[in-house]
Every structure is written in C-alpha cells, then in structure tokens.
Coordinates of C-alpha atoms and ligand atoms in Angstrom, one line a residue:
M177 CA -22.4 -100.3 53.8
E178 CA -25.2 -102.0 53.5
I179 CA -26.7 -100.5 50.5
G180 CA -23.5 -101.7 48.5
R181 CA -24.0 -105.1 49.9
R182 CA -27.4 -105.8 48.6
A183 CA -25.9 -104.0 45.2
F184 CA -23.0 -106.3 45.1
L185 CA -26.2 -109.4 46.5
K186 CA -28.8 -108.3 44.3
S187 CA -26.1 -108.2 40.8
L188 CA -24.6 -111.9 41.8
I189 CA -27.9 -112.9 41.0
G190 CA -28.2 -111.5 38.1
A191 CA -24.7 -113.5 37.3
L192 CA -26.1 -116.8 39.1
S193 CA -29.8 -117.0 37.4
V194 CA -30.5 -119.6 34.4
P195 CA -29.8 -117.5 31.2
V196 CA -32.5 -117.0 28.0
W197 CA -31.3 -117.4 25.3
Y198 CA -33.1 -119.5 23.2
P199 CA -34.4 -116.6 21.8
S200 CA -37.3 -117.5 18.5
R201 CA -38.6 -120.8 18.0
A202 CA -41.1 -121.0 14.8
S203 CA -40.9 -123.8 12.1
G204 CA -37.4 -125.3 11.0
A205 CA -34.1 -124.4 12.7
A206 CA -33.8 -122.2 15.5
F207 CA -32.9 -119.6 16.4
V208 CA -29.0 -120.0 19.0
C209 CA -28.3 -117.0 18.5
N210 CA -30.7 -114.0 17.2
P211 CA -29.5 -112.4 14.0
F212 CA -27.0 -109.3 14.7
V213 CA -24.7 -106.4 12.7
Q214 CA -21.6 -106.8 12.7
N215 CA -18.3 -104.8 10.6
V216 CA -20.6 -102.1 9.3
G217 CA -18.7 -99.8 6.9
E218 CA -19.6 -97.9 4.4
S219 CA -20.1 -100.0 1.6
Q220 CA -20.2 -103.4 4.3
A221 CA -22.2 -104.8 6.8
T222 CA -22.2 -108.6 7.9
I223 CA -24.9 -110.6 9.0
V224 CA -24.2 -113.1 11.8
W225 CA -26.8 -115.8 13.6
A226 CA -26.8 -119.2 15.1
T227 CA -29.0 -122.6 14.4
E228 CA -29.3 -125.8 16.1
E229 CA -29.9 -127.7 13.4
V230 CA -28.7 -127.2 10.2
A231 CA -29.7 -124.6 8.4
T232 CA -29.9 -123.5 4.7
C233 CA -30.3 -119.1 5.1
T234 CA -30.0 -116.0 3.1
V235 CA -30.0 -112.2 4.4
G236 CA -32.1 -109.6 2.1
V237 CA -31.9 -105.7 2.7
S238 CA -34.3 -103.2 1.4
V239 CA -34.2 -99.7 1.4
N240 CA -37.8 -97.6 2.4
G241 CA -39.7 -101.2 1.7
M242 CA -37.9 -101.8 -1.6
P243 CA -36.0 -104.8 -2.0
S244 CA -32.0 -104.0 -2.5
G245 CA -30.4 -107.1 -2.0
S246 CA -29.6 -110.3 -1.1
A247 CA -26.3 -112.8 0.3
Q248 CA -26.1 -115.8 1.3
G249 CA -25.3 -117.5 5.0
V250 CA -21.4 -118.9 4.7
V251 CA -22.2 -122.4 7.3
Q252 CA -20.0 -123.2 9.8
K253 CA -20.9 -126.1 12.1
F254 CA -19.2 -125.9 16.1
L255 CA -18.8 -129.4 18.1
P256 CA -19.7 -129.6 21.2
A257 CA -16.5 -130.4 21.5
D258 CA -15.6 -127.5 20.8
T259 CA -17.9 -125.0 22.7
G260 CA -18.2 -127.1 25.6
L261 CA -22.5 -126.1 24.6
Q262 CA -24.9 -129.6 24.7
L263 CA -25.8 -129.8 21.1
P264 CA -23.9 -128.5 17.5
Y265 CA -24.0 -124.7 17.4
Y266 CA -24.6 -123.8 13.7
Q267 CA -23.1 -120.2 12.8
H268 CA -24.5 -118.5 9.5
K269 CA -22.2 -115.4 8.2
A270 CA -23.7 -113.2 5.5
L271 CA -21.9 -110.2 4.0
L272 CA -24.0 -107.7 2.5
T273 CA -22.0 -105.0 -0.2
G274 CA -22.5 -102.4 -2.1
L275 CA -24.1 -101.0 0.6
E276 CA -24.9 -97.1 -0.1
P277 CA -23.1 -95.5 2.3
G278 CA -25.1 -92.9 5.3
T279 CA -28.4 -95.6 4.5
E280 CA -30.5 -97.2 6.9
Y281 CA -31.5 -101.2 5.4
S282 CA -34.2 -102.9 6.7
Y283 CA -32.4 -107.1 6.5
E284 CA -35.2 -109.9 7.3
V285 CA -33.1 -113.5 7.7
I286 CA -34.6 -116.5 5.3
V287 CA -33.9 -120.2 7.2
D288 CA -35.5 -122.9 5.2
G289 CA -36.9 -120.5 2.6
Q290 CA -39.1 -118.9 5.5
R291 CA -39.5 -115.1 6.3
R292 CA -38.1 -115.2 10.4
A293 CA -39.0 -112.4 12.4
V294 CA -37.2 -111.1 15.2
G295 CA -38.5 -108.6 17.8
D296 CA -39.6 -105.6 16.3
G297 CA -37.7 -105.2 13.4
L298 CA -34.4 -105.9 11.9
R299 CA -31.8 -102.7 10.5
F300 CA -28.5 -101.0 10.0
R301 CA -27.0 -98.3 9.3
T302 CA -23.9 -98.2 6.8
A303 CA -20.7 -95.2 8.2
G304 CA -21.5 -92.0 6.1
S305 CA -20.4 -88.9 6.5
G306 CA -21.6 -86.0 9.0
R307 CA -21.7 -86.1 12.5
F308 CA -22.4 -89.4 14.4
S309 CA -22.1 -91.0 17.7
F310 CA -20.6 -94.4 19.1
L311 CA -20.7 -95.6 23.0
A312 CA -17.9 -97.5 24.3
F313 CA -17.6 -99.9 27.8
G314 CA -15.9 -102.8 28.8
D315 CA -15.9 -105.3 32.0
S316 CA -19.3 -105.5 31.6
G317 CA -20.3 -109.6 31.1
W318 CA -21.7 -110.3 34.9
G319 CA -25.0 -110.7 33.5
G320 CA -27.0 -108.7 36.6
L321 CA -28.6 -106.0 37.1
E322 CA -25.9 -103.2 36.5
Q323 CA -25.2 -104.7 33.4
R324 CA -28.8 -105.3 31.9
T325 CA -29.8 -101.8 33.5
L326 CA -26.7 -100.3 31.1
A327 CA -28.5 -101.6 28.4
E328 CA -31.6 -101.0 29.0
L329 CA -30.2 -96.9 28.7
M330 CA -27.8 -98.0 25.2
L331 CA -31.3 -98.7 23.4
R332 CA -32.4 -95.1 23.5
E333 CA -29.0 -94.2 22.3
N334 CA -29.7 -94.9 18.7
P335 CA -25.4 -95.4 18.6
S336 CA -24.2 -95.8 15.4
F337 CA -21.5 -98.4 17.2
I338 CA -20.5 -99.7 20.0
L339 CA -17.2 -100.0 21.4
H340 CA -16.9 -103.1 23.9
L341 CA -13.1 -103.0 25.6
G342 CA -12.8 -106.2 26.6
D343 CA -14.1 -108.4 29.5
L344 CA -17.3 -109.2 27.3
A345 CA -18.7 -112.9 29.2
Y346 CA -17.7 -113.4 32.8
M347 CA -15.7 -115.2 34.6
Q348 CA -14.0 -117.3 31.0
G349 CA -15.3 -116.4 27.9
T350 CA -16.6 -119.5 27.4
F351 CA -19.2 -120.0 24.0
Q352 CA -22.0 -120.2 27.2
E353 CA -20.6 -117.4 28.9
F354 CA -20.7 -115.5 25.5
Q355 CA -24.7 -116.7 25.0
S356 CA -25.6 -115.9 28.2
R357 CA -24.1 -112.8 29.5
Y358 CA -23.1 -111.0 26.0
F359 CA -25.6 -112.3 23.7
A360 CA -28.9 -112.3 25.6
V361 CA -27.8 -109.4 27.4
Y362 CA -27.1 -107.0 24.2
Q363 CA -29.9 -108.8 21.3
D364 CA -31.8 -106.1 21.0
V365 CA -28.7 -103.4 20.8
M366 CA -27.4 -106.1 18.7
Q367 CA -29.6 -106.8 16.0
R368 CA -29.2 -102.4 14.8
V369 CA -25.6 -101.4 16.3
P370 CA -22.6 -103.2 15.7
F371 CA -20.2 -104.0 18.4
F372 CA -15.9 -103.7 17.6
P373 CA -14.6 -105.3 20.3
C374 CA -11.3 -105.9 21.0
L375 CA -10.0 -109.0 23.6
G376 CA -10.4 -108.8 27.9
N377 CA -8.0 -110.2 29.9
H378 CA -10.6 -113.2 30.6
E379 CA -11.9 -113.7 26.9
Y380 CA -7.8 -115.3 26.9
M381 CA -9.2 -117.9 29.6
T382 CA -10.6 -120.1 27.1
Q383 CA -8.7 -121.5 24.0
N384 CA -6.6 -117.9 24.3
G385 CA -9.4 -116.0 23.2
F386 CA -11.3 -118.8 20.9
P387 CA -15.1 -118.1 21.0
H388 CA -14.5 -114.3 21.2
V389 CA -12.8 -114.1 17.7
A390 CA -15.2 -117.6 16.1
L391 CA -18.3 -115.0 17.5
H392 CA -17.5 -112.1 15.9
D393 CA -16.7 -110.5 12.0
V394 CA -14.5 -107.4 12.4
P395 CA -12.7 -105.6 9.8
V396 CA -9.5 -108.1 8.9
P397 CA -6.7 -105.9 7.5
E398 CA -4.8 -107.7 4.7
D399 CA -1.6 -106.3 6.1
I400 CA -2.3 -108.3 9.8
P401 CA -1.1 -112.4 9.7
H402 CA -3.8 -114.4 9.7
E403 CA -3.6 -115.8 13.4
D404 CA -4.6 -112.8 14.4
R405 CA -6.9 -112.1 12.5
G406 CA -10.0 -110.8 14.7
R407 CA -7.7 -109.5 17.1
Y408 CA -6.2 -106.1 16.4
Y409 CA -7.8 -104.2 13.2
S410 CA -9.0 -100.7 12.2
F411 CA -11.8 -99.1 10.7
D412 CA -12.7 -95.7 9.4
W413 CA -16.5 -93.8 10.1
G414 CA -16.7 -90.7 9.2
N415 CA -13.7 -88.3 10.4
V416 CA -12.2 -90.4 12.8
H417 CA -10.4 -93.2 11.9
F418 CA -10.6 -96.5 15.0
V419 CA -7.7 -98.3 16.1
A420 CA -8.6 -101.5 18.2
L421 CA -5.6 -103.7 19.5
D422 CA -5.1 -106.6 21.7
S423 CA -3.3 -105.9 24.5
N424 CA -3.0 -109.5 25.6
A425 CA -0.8 -112.4 23.8
P426 CA 0.2 -110.2 20.9
L427 CA 1.5 -107.0 22.7
V428 CA 4.1 -109.8 24.5
Q429 CA 4.9 -110.9 21.5
A430 CA 5.0 -107.7 20.2
V431 CA 8.1 -106.8 23.1
Q432 CA 9.2 -110.3 23.8
E433 CA 9.3 -111.8 20.4
S434 CA 9.1 -109.3 18.0
G435 CA 6.2 -109.9 16.9
P436 CA 4.1 -108.5 14.4
M437 CA 1.9 -105.9 16.2
L438 CA 3.2 -102.9 17.4
Q439 CA 4.7 -102.4 13.5
W440 CA 1.2 -102.5 12.1
L441 CA 0.1 -100.4 14.9
E442 CA 3.0 -97.4 13.3
N443 CA 2.3 -98.4 9.9
D444 CA -1.5 -97.8 10.6
L445 CA -1.3 -95.2 12.7
R446 CA 0.8 -93.1 9.8
N447 CA -0.9 -93.7 6.7
T448 CA -5.1 -92.4 7.9
Q449 CA -5.1 -89.1 7.1
K450 CA -8.6 -88.6 9.8
F451 CA -8.4 -85.9 11.6
W452 CA -9.7 -88.2 14.9
K453 CA -7.6 -90.8 15.8
I454 CA -9.4 -93.4 19.2
V455 CA -7.0 -96.8 20.2
Y456 CA -8.5 -99.2 22.5
F457 CA -8.0 -102.1 24.3
H458 CA -8.7 -103.4 27.6
H459 CA -5.5 -102.8 29.9
P460 CA -5.2 -98.9 30.1
P461 CA -2.0 -97.7 30.8
Y462 CA -2.7 -94.7 33.6
A463 CA -5.3 -95.8 35.6
S464 CA -5.3 -96.2 39.5
G465 CA -7.1 -99.2 40.9
P466 CA -7.0 -102.9 42.0
N467 CA -5.0 -103.3 38.2
Q468 CA -2.4 -100.6 38.9
G469 CA 1.0 -102.6 39.1
D470 CA -0.4 -104.6 36.0
G471 CA 2.2 -106.1 34.0
L472 CA 0.2 -105.8 30.8
S473 CA -0.5 -102.0 32.2
E474 CA 3.0 -101.9 32.1
L475 CA 3.6 -103.1 29.1
V476 CA 0.9 -101.1 27.5
R477 CA 2.9 -97.9 28.8
H478 CA 5.9 -98.5 27.8
H479 CA 5.9 -99.9 24.2
V480 CA 2.1 -98.4 22.9
V481 CA 1.5 -95.3 24.4
P482 CA 5.0 -94.0 22.3
I483 CA 3.6 -94.8 19.4
L484 CA -0.1 -93.5 20.0
E485 CA 1.9 -90.7 21.0
R486 CA 3.9 -90.5 17.9
Y487 CA 1.1 -90.3 15.9
H488 CA -1.2 -87.7 17.8
V489 CA -4.1 -89.9 18.6
S490 CA -6.4 -87.7 20.6
L491 CA -8.4 -90.6 22.9
V492 CA -7.6 -93.6 24.4
L493 CA -10.0 -95.8 25.5
S494 CA -9.5 -98.6 27.8
G495 CA -11.0 -101.0 30.3
H496 CA -10.2 -103.5 32.9
E497 CA -10.1 -101.4 36.0
H498 CA -14.3 -101.4 37.3
S499 CA -14.3 -97.7 37.6
Y500 CA -14.4 -94.5 35.1
Q501 CA -11.7 -92.5 34.9
R502 CA -10.1 -89.6 33.5
S503 CA -6.3 -89.1 32.1
Y504 CA -5.7 -85.1 31.6
A505 CA -3.9 -84.6 28.7
L506 CA -0.5 -86.2 28.8
A507 CA 2.6 -86.1 26.7
G508 CA 5.7 -88.3 27.8
Q509 CA 4.0 -88.9 30.9
E510 CA 4.2 -85.4 31.4
I511 CA 0.6 -83.4 31.5
V512 CA 0.1 -80.5 28.7
P513 CA -2.2 -78.0 27.9
D514 CA -5.6 -79.3 26.6
G515 CA -6.2 -79.9 23.7
E516 CA -2.5 -80.9 23.2
G517 CA -1.4 -84.9 24.0
T518 CA -3.7 -87.8 24.5
V519 CA -6.3 -88.4 26.9
Y520 CA -6.8 -91.6 28.8
V521 CA -10.2 -93.0 29.6
T522 CA -11.2 -95.9 31.3
S523 CA -14.2 -96.8 31.4
G524 CA -13.9 -100.9 33.0
G525 CA -18.1 -100.3 34.7
G526 CA -19.9 -102.2 32.0
G527 CA -21.5 -104.1 34.8
A528 CA -18.8 -106.2 37.0
R529 CA -18.8 -105.4 40.4
L530 CA -17.1 -101.8 41.0
Y531 CA -13.3 -101.6 42.1
R532 CA -11.7 -99.3 44.6
C533 CA -10.2 -96.2 41.9
D534 CA -6.8 -93.8 43.7
S535 CA -5.9 -90.8 43.1
S536 CA -3.5 -90.4 41.1
R537 CA -0.9 -88.1 39.5
Y538 CA -2.3 -88.6 36.0
G539 CA -5.8 -87.3 35.6
N540 CA -7.9 -86.1 38.9
I541 CA -11.5 -87.3 37.7
R542 CA -12.3 -90.4 38.4
S543 CA -16.1 -92.0 40.3
S544 CA -16.6 -96.4 41.6
E545 CA -19.9 -96.5 39.4
H546 CA -21.1 -98.3 36.7
H547 CA -21.8 -96.3 33.5
Y548 CA -20.7 -96.8 29.6
L549 CA -19.4 -93.5 27.5
K550 CA -21.6 -91.9 24.4
V551 CA -19.1 -89.8 22.4
E552 CA -20.4 -87.9 19.8
V553 CA -18.1 -86.2 16.5
D554 CA -19.2 -83.4 15.4
E555 CA -16.6 -82.3 12.7
A556 CA -13.3 -80.8 14.6
R557 CA -15.2 -81.4 18.3
L558 CA -15.7 -84.7 20.0
T559 CA -17.7 -84.4 23.3
L560 CA -17.0 -87.6 25.4
C561 CA -20.0 -88.0 28.6
S562 CA -20.1 -90.8 31.1
I563 CA -22.6 -91.9 31.9
G564 CA -24.5 -94.2 35.2
T565 CA -26.9 -96.4 35.6
S566 CA -29.6 -94.1 36.5
G567 CA -28.8 -91.9 32.6
N568 CA -27.1 -89.9 35.2
E569 CA -23.6 -87.5 34.0
I570 CA -20.7 -88.5 35.3
D571 CA -18.1 -87.2 34.1
R572 CA -17.9 -84.7 30.4
L573 CA -15.3 -84.0 28.3
D574 CA -14.7 -81.2 25.1
L575 CA -12.0 -82.1 23.1
T576 CA -11.4 -79.2 20.4
P577 CA -8.0 -80.0 19.1
P578 CA -6.3 -76.4 17.6
P579 CA -4.1 -76.6 14.7
T580 CA -0.4 -76.5 14.0
I581 CA 1.7 -75.9 11.4
S582 CA 4.6 -79.0 11.5
D583 CA 8.2 -77.0 11.2
G584 CA 8.8 -75.9 7.7
G585 CA 5.4 -76.9 6.7
V586 CA 4.3 -74.1 4.3
V587 CA 6.3 -74.2 1.0
N588 CA 5.8 -74.3 -2.6
A589 CA 2.8 -77.1 -3.8
A590 CA 5.2 -78.6 -6.3
S591 CA 8.0 -77.9 -5.6
S592 CA 7.7 -78.1 -1.4
L593 CA 10.7 -76.2 -1.2
P594 CA 10.4 -72.8 1.1
R595 CA 10.4 -70.4 -2.5
F596 CA 7.1 -68.1 -3.3
A597 CA 6.2 -65.9 -5.9
P598 CA 3.2 -63.9 -6.6
G599 CA 0.8 -66.2 -7.6
T600 CA 2.1 -69.5 -6.2
L601 CA 0.5 -72.3 -5.0
I602 CA 1.2 -73.0 -1.5
S603 CA 0.7 -76.5 0.6
I604 CA 0.4 -76.0 4.2
Y605 CA 0.8 -79.2 6.5
G606 CA 0.5 -80.3 10.1
R607 CA -2.1 -81.3 11.4
N608 CA -6.0 -80.9 13.3
L609 CA -6.0 -78.0 10.3
A610 CA -9.3 -79.3 8.7
P611 CA -12.7 -81.3 10.8
E612 CA -12.8 -83.1 6.9
T613 CA -11.6 -83.9 3.1
Q614 CA -12.6 -81.7 0.5
H615 CA -11.3 -80.9 -2.7
S616 CA -13.3 -77.0 -3.7
A617 CA -15.2 -77.2 -6.6
E618 CA -17.1 -73.7 -7.2
V619 CA -15.1 -71.0 -9.3
P620 CA -13.6 -68.5 -7.7
L621 CA -12.2 -70.3 -5.6
P622 CA -13.8 -70.3 -1.3
R623 CA -11.8 -68.3 0.3
E624 CA -13.2 -70.3 3.8
V625 CA -14.0 -74.0 3.2
L626 CA -15.6 -75.7 6.7
G627 CA -14.9 -73.3 9.3
V628 CA -11.2 -73.3 7.6
S629 CA -9.1 -69.8 6.3
V630 CA -6.0 -69.1 5.9
T631 CA -4.9 -65.5 5.9
A632 CA -1.8 -64.0 4.4
D633 CA -1.3 -60.2 6.1
G634 CA -4.5 -60.9 6.8
E635 CA -6.4 -61.5 3.4
P636 CA -8.0 -65.1 3.1
L637 CA -6.6 -66.8 0.1
P638 CA -8.2 -68.7 -1.4
L639 CA -8.9 -72.9 -0.8
L640 CA -8.2 -75.4 -3.8
Y641 CA -8.3 -78.0 -0.7
V642 CA -8.4 -79.3 2.6
S643 CA -7.7 -82.1 4.9
P644 CA -7.0 -82.7 8.4
M645 CA -3.2 -82.4 7.7
H646 CA -3.0 -81.0 4.5
L647 CA -4.3 -76.9 2.9
N648 CA -3.4 -75.9 -0.6
A649 CA -3.9 -72.4 -1.4
Q650 CA -2.9 -69.6 -4.1
L651 CA -0.7 -66.7 -2.6
P652 CA -2.1 -63.4 -4.1
F653 CA -0.1 -61.9 -7.2
E654 CA -0.4 -58.4 -6.1
L655 CA 2.1 -59.8 -2.4
R656 CA 5.5 -58.2 -2.7
Q657 CA 7.2 -59.1 0.5
G658 CA 7.4 -61.8 3.1
A659 CA 3.6 -62.0 4.7
A660 CA 2.4 -62.9 8.1
V661 CA 0.6 -66.5 7.7
Q662 CA -2.9 -67.8 9.6
V663 CA -4.4 -70.6 9.6
R664 CA -7.7 -70.6 11.2
T665 CA -9.8 -73.2 12.3
P666 CA -13.2 -72.8 14.3
N667 CA -10.7 -74.3 17.0
G668 CA -8.3 -72.2 17.1
T669 CA -5.6 -70.1 15.1
Y670 CA -2.1 -70.8 13.8
D671 CA 0.3 -67.8 13.2
T672 CA 3.8 -68.0 10.8
S673 CA 5.4 -66.7 7.8
I674 CA 6.3 -66.7 4.7
P675 CA 9.9 -65.5 4.1
I676 CA 10.0 -62.7 1.3
L677 CA 8.2 -63.3 -1.7
S678 CA 10.9 -63.7 -5.4
R679 CA 9.7 -62.1 -8.3
S680 CA 10.3 -65.9 -9.7
A681 CA 10.1 -69.3 -8.0
P682 CA 9.4 -72.1 -10.5
G683 CA 8.6 -75.9 -9.1
I684 CA 6.9 -78.1 -11.4
F685 CA 4.2 -80.5 -11.1
V686 CA 4.3 -82.5 -13.9
V687 CA 5.3 -83.3 -17.4
V688 CA 2.3 -84.4 -20.7
H689 CA 2.1 -85.7 -23.2
Q690 CA -0.4 -83.4 -25.3
N691 CA -3.2 -85.3 -25.3
G692 CA -2.6 -85.0 -21.3
A693 CA -1.2 -88.1 -19.9
P694 CA 1.7 -87.9 -17.7
V695 CA 4.7 -88.1 -19.0
S696 CA 6.2 -91.2 -17.6
D697 CA 8.9 -94.7 -17.8
E698 CA 5.7 -97.0 -19.1
S699 CA 4.1 -93.7 -21.3
P700 CA 7.5 -92.0 -22.2
A701 CA 8.2 -88.9 -24.5
R702 CA 9.3 -89.2 -28.4
P703 CA 11.8 -86.8 -29.7
G704 CA 10.3 -83.7 -31.5
E705 CA 7.0 -84.2 -29.8
F706 CA 6.2 -81.3 -27.8
L707 CA 5.3 -81.3 -24.6
T708 CA 3.2 -79.7 -21.5
V709 CA 4.7 -78.8 -18.3
Y710 CA 2.1 -77.8 -15.2
A711 CA 3.4 -75.6 -12.6
T712 CA 3.6 -72.8 -10.4
G713 CA 5.8 -69.8 -8.8
L714 CA 6.4 -68.0 -11.9
G715 CA 5.5 -64.5 -11.3
A716 CA 3.4 -61.4 -12.5
V717 CA 1.9 -62.2 -16.1
S718 CA 0.7 -59.9 -18.9
G719 CA -2.7 -58.9 -17.7
P720 CA -4.8 -58.6 -14.9
I721 CA -6.0 -61.7 -12.8
V722 CA -7.5 -62.5 -9.9
C723 CA -6.0 -64.3 -7.6
G724 CA -8.1 -67.6 -7.2
S725 CA -10.5 -67.7 -10.0
Q726 CA -10.6 -68.8 -13.3
T727 CA -7.9 -68.1 -16.4
P728 CA -9.3 -66.5 -19.2
D729 CA -8.0 -68.0 -22.8
N730 CA -8.7 -64.6 -24.6
P731 CA -6.2 -63.1 -24.2
L732 CA -3.9 -65.8 -23.2
L733 CA -2.1 -64.5 -20.1
T734 CA 1.7 -65.4 -20.9
T735 CA 5.3 -64.9 -17.9
K736 CA 6.4 -61.9 -17.4
A737 CA 10.2 -63.0 -16.7
D738 CA 11.6 -64.8 -19.4
V739 CA 10.7 -68.9 -19.0
K740 CA 13.6 -71.4 -20.5
V741 CA 12.7 -75.3 -20.7
E742 CA 16.3 -77.1 -19.9
L743 CA 16.3 -80.5 -21.0
A744 CA 19.5 -82.4 -20.8
G745 CA 21.4 -79.7 -20.6
T746 CA 20.3 -77.9 -23.0
L747 CA 18.0 -74.3 -22.8
L748 CA 15.1 -74.4 -24.6
D749 CA 12.6 -71.7 -25.8
P750 CA 9.1 -72.7 -25.1
A751 CA 6.3 -72.0 -27.7
F752 CA 4.0 -70.5 -24.6
A753 CA 5.1 -69.8 -20.7
G754 CA 2.4 -68.4 -19.0
L755 CA -1.4 -69.3 -17.3
A756 CA -3.0 -72.5 -18.3
P757 CA -6.6 -70.9 -19.7
G758 CA -9.6 -72.9 -18.0
R759 CA -7.8 -73.2 -14.7
I760 CA -6.8 -71.9 -11.9
G761 CA -3.2 -70.5 -10.7
L762 CA -1.7 -72.7 -12.3
Y763 CA 1.2 -72.1 -15.7
Q764 CA 1.7 -74.2 -18.1
V765 CA 5.0 -73.9 -20.3
D766 CA 4.8 -75.9 -23.8
F767 CA 8.1 -76.8 -25.3
Q768 CA 9.1 -79.6 -28.3
V769 CA 11.3 -81.9 -27.4
P770 CA 14.5 -81.9 -29.6
G771 CA 14.7 -84.4 -32.0
Q772 CA 17.9 -85.2 -32.3
L773 CA 17.5 -86.1 -28.6
G774 CA 18.7 -90.2 -27.7
G775 CA 16.5 -92.3 -26.0
G776 CA 16.5 -93.0 -22.1
Q777 CA 16.2 -90.8 -18.7
H778 CA 17.1 -86.9 -18.4
T779 CA 17.0 -84.0 -16.5
L780 CA 14.4 -81.2 -16.7
S781 CA 14.0 -78.1 -15.5
L782 CA 12.8 -74.4 -15.8
V783 CA 14.4 -71.9 -15.8
V784 CA 12.3 -68.4 -14.9
D785 CA 14.8 -65.5 -14.9
L786 CA 17.8 -67.0 -12.5
S787 CA 15.3 -69.2 -10.8
A788 CA 15.5 -72.2 -11.4
S789 CA 12.7 -75.2 -10.3
Q790 CA 13.6 -78.9 -9.3
A791 CA 14.7 -81.2 -11.6
V792 CA 12.5 -83.9 -12.3
S793 CA 13.6 -86.9 -15.0
L794 CA 11.9 -86.9 -18.4
Q795 CA 11.9 -90.4 -20.2
I796 CA 12.8 -90.5 -23.5
A797 CA 11.9 -93.2 -26.0
I798 CA 13.5 -93.9 -29.5
D799 CA 10.8 -95.6 -31.6
Ligands
LIG1000 FE1 -9.7 -107.2 32.4

C-alpha cells in the first residue's frame, strides 16, 4: 500500500514538475517544438516543427547520404490568444512526396538558410510490404515517471509507427500541456516514428480538441467533411487497414444527429481488401473499471461494434480505463472460438494514475499496470504483447484467423455462377484466404502462393491470383465429376465442394476489338468488324494441354464442343473457338459482326452445345 502511495506521489510530482520543452537554440529562430514525423505512408511523409519567431524553413531528405528531395515548410501562426502560450507559435509543416516504399530517409531542417541538427540524427522509414511492428497505448499525458520510463522503453523497440489511443495531454489538452506532456516526453521517438493518434475525452476539454487537431498531421480521406478532418481517418500499412475513430463528439453526432462518421466507417471498411482490419478509438466498448458505465462506451457498444463485426475487424484497441484488459473473441456480445470474432484490447496504462479493473464476462485478462502494446504483424499471424515499465511481458496474444469461404463463394470466374466444366477458371470468395494480394507471374502457374493452396479432390490447382478475399484457380481438364474443394493456408483449412461438372459451362470475361481494347459505349463495335470474346468454361479441346500451362500457338487447340455466338438473337458461326494462344486457361472466340446489324445496344452470349453463357451487352455504332 505504502509502495503504491509513493509511486502515486512520485508520479504526481513528475506531473507538476516544470517541463523542459524548449529543446535547441542556435542562431536564428529557435525550435519550440522539435521536428517530428507525421502521416508517413509508402510515398509521402510530413515533417512538423515549430519556431518561436517567424522563419523560412525547408526540409531536405537523403538516402544513404545522397540527397533525394526537399520540401518547403508551410507556416501557420498561432497567437497567444489561441494557444494560451506566452509567445506566438509558428508551426511549420513540410510535405515530402515521391518517396520510395520501405526506404529509410534521413532528413534535416534548414531554418533561415542554416542547417539545424537535433539529437543524434533525424530519420524515418516509409511504409512497405512485409512484416512490421507497431506500438499502441493511451492515457499517457501525465508527465510522470512511468510515462517517461515507458517512452525510454519505446525508443528501443524501433516500431514502424505508434497508435495513440487518446488522452495525450492531461488535464485539458491545451497547447501548453501538449508541449510539456506529449512532445517533451516523446520527442526522441517522434523524430523517427510517426504517431497516429485518436482523440480522448481530455482533448475535448479545450476548444473541442482544437490543439490536438492543429498540432498533428494525419491522413485526410477525401470523403470526410472538412470540419471533421483530423478527428477520424484510415490508412494502410503492409497488409493491415487501420481506422482511427473519434468516440467523442463525432460519435454523438452520428448517433443523435445523423452525423457522418459511422456511415464513413461503413464505407471505409467495405472498401478495404486488406487481410487485417484494426480499429482504434478512446472509449472501450467492453472494459470494466471506474468508467464501465460511461455513456460514450455505451454508444460505442451499440452503434460502432455492430459495424466492426459486420466487416470482420480482427482487433479493436481503446484506452480510457487506466489499465490493461483483453476480451475473449466476441461476436454479437457472445464468446466465439479463437480465430473468429473480434478481440477488444484496452490499453489505458500509458502514464496516468492507474484504475482498478474489475471482472467481466467479456474477458478474463486484466492488469492494473502501466504498459504499452507491441503488435507484430507477420503475414497472416499477428502477435500482441503488453509490456510493463520494467520491460516485463504482461500478456501475449496470437491471432491466426483461419480461412473462410462465403456461402456460394466458389463460382465460374467469368459468369460468377456455380457452373463449371473441365479446365474452367474459378473464383473463390471469402476472407482470410491469403495474407497479401499477389498475381502469379511464373509459367506454368504455381500450385502454392504465399503458403496458400487450393485442392480439388486432393490435387493442388494452378493459382492465377491470391488475395485476402478472393482467389483465382484453374480446374483440371481431367476432372469429370464434382469435386471436394479445400483452401489451405498457414492458419488452417476450409472445405467445400463444387457440383457435378458439365461438358461446358461458358462464361464471358470481355469482348474486345482486334487491337485488344474492350468494346464499350466509348469504343463501340461496327458492322463487319471482327471481334474476340474471351471466356472460360468451354470444356475439352482438340489436343493435350496441361492445366496451368501456357497455350501453344501451333497447333491451335480448338474446342470439341459446338460453339456459336448469339448476337441480337441470331446464331453466328465463329471464325475460331479454342484456347487463346500464349494465355493460360483462357478461351477465345473470334467472330464477325454481321454487316447488316443496326446500331445500338445488343445482347451477346456464347452457346456451347446446349449451355449458354451469361448475356453481355455490345454497343454497335453505324458510321
Ligand atoms: Fe479518457
């Protein structure tokens, strides 16, 4: 008890001590906020800093000592009346563009023509592919010993970036508090590692979070209204889609006044194709402790969680409760098997005084300790560790979501119908199917990509394309019956089946001109013109062909079935119907548009023996 009291007093003394946040002084305008990196992506980064006097500044970047670009700082002056500071605050932001992914850049800030050195070197690394790690924590802005101890530990971690889960600067998120309890504490980390923060309730205590928004530079999706920019956003890093929400005023407005944030969230999650989806905001939906009855947590639980579950968000990070808490995997507020559902982690132990954490039916991992989270993402495996002030591991969680195929998710790749023939190109839709997106470039096609394979009756299929939500493969020409289909990934398997095969199950991909350009409203076909239909599911051909290999051009492999082109109700004999030379698993049907055909939209389909493809529309123009 006594130790706890002493720790609290020590923490309080740290919080009340006079901050040292005027970092470096040289000739010319001095920094009142040292340079730090923001909004780093694959090809851009923003450098932000502040001077106490007006100054003309630029940022230069180099790779391995070779200069590779520069950007002018755009200055914004904040008056003492706006900031509560004693002097004007000149904030500079330099947007660096045209950067290379996965590359380490050194940078320097030039103030009024003079190079300014800070610390032991300024550098950052752009986003790229492959494994990476990030840190996360909330409720840090106390200025005490524990916050500074954790900041020291973070310096050794070398993460790609840091998510801040809100309550960055107690008590009221003022400019002064941001300087002394945020920038002063993390400046050595921030000069290399971008923070992607969300707003806590304490940030809203000053001008509705104005200092927080003004002092950061975060991604700005175009579909976010101007007044909400800087408060919620999303970004990609590797194979993860991150979403930062604002569980304060924008959430209340979304629920009570049809504000835009939740509709934006729905659209944002619907559009991402990334394997992992991680969403973070300040108020936890399921944490327990002094804030358990918080009205904003209740709004999150009722209005945000259903959206997150609908789009299979794997991990949700929050703060607000000053402790560490982890839920079971949950769906519909019920516990589901590991690997399914959403895991909710509360990480509010970044530095503020700790709260008790109570038992909860939603999870049994909890600890009232100061800590931060370290999350490592390695393809389809995610490992989360909670790390305490002595570098101790409080908790560890591995997420390895297994593959799932949607109901009716195996279809003919061209028609999107469950109709198959020997040699058909198929699409498989679901989730957790592959850790990344990759088109197969090698010939013959590989039977395993990124640890992912698809088998039909145990036989691995050639793979054209893999991605988290969509696979493309080719069925064997030898297949005559329906087949048991299995998707295998490093995280597990999913079994399904396809029905009995037809001799033919045609599906049309596209109709093109002889120059390869698709026929469209903008590029219509003309009477008498020769066109090519690219298709799949036309069945057996005149000679041997190995599934997944390139089609020869000599001899040409023609279809065994009788193929007709039905255009505007008339059956036409094609000039050629067979496998497309030089392509893999693709059929082509060449035909001539009748010279007497009138202009306008006409329907076109392939009729192969007794099977018809889907109908597509063909625009015909008369000169
Ligand atoms: Fe909070």
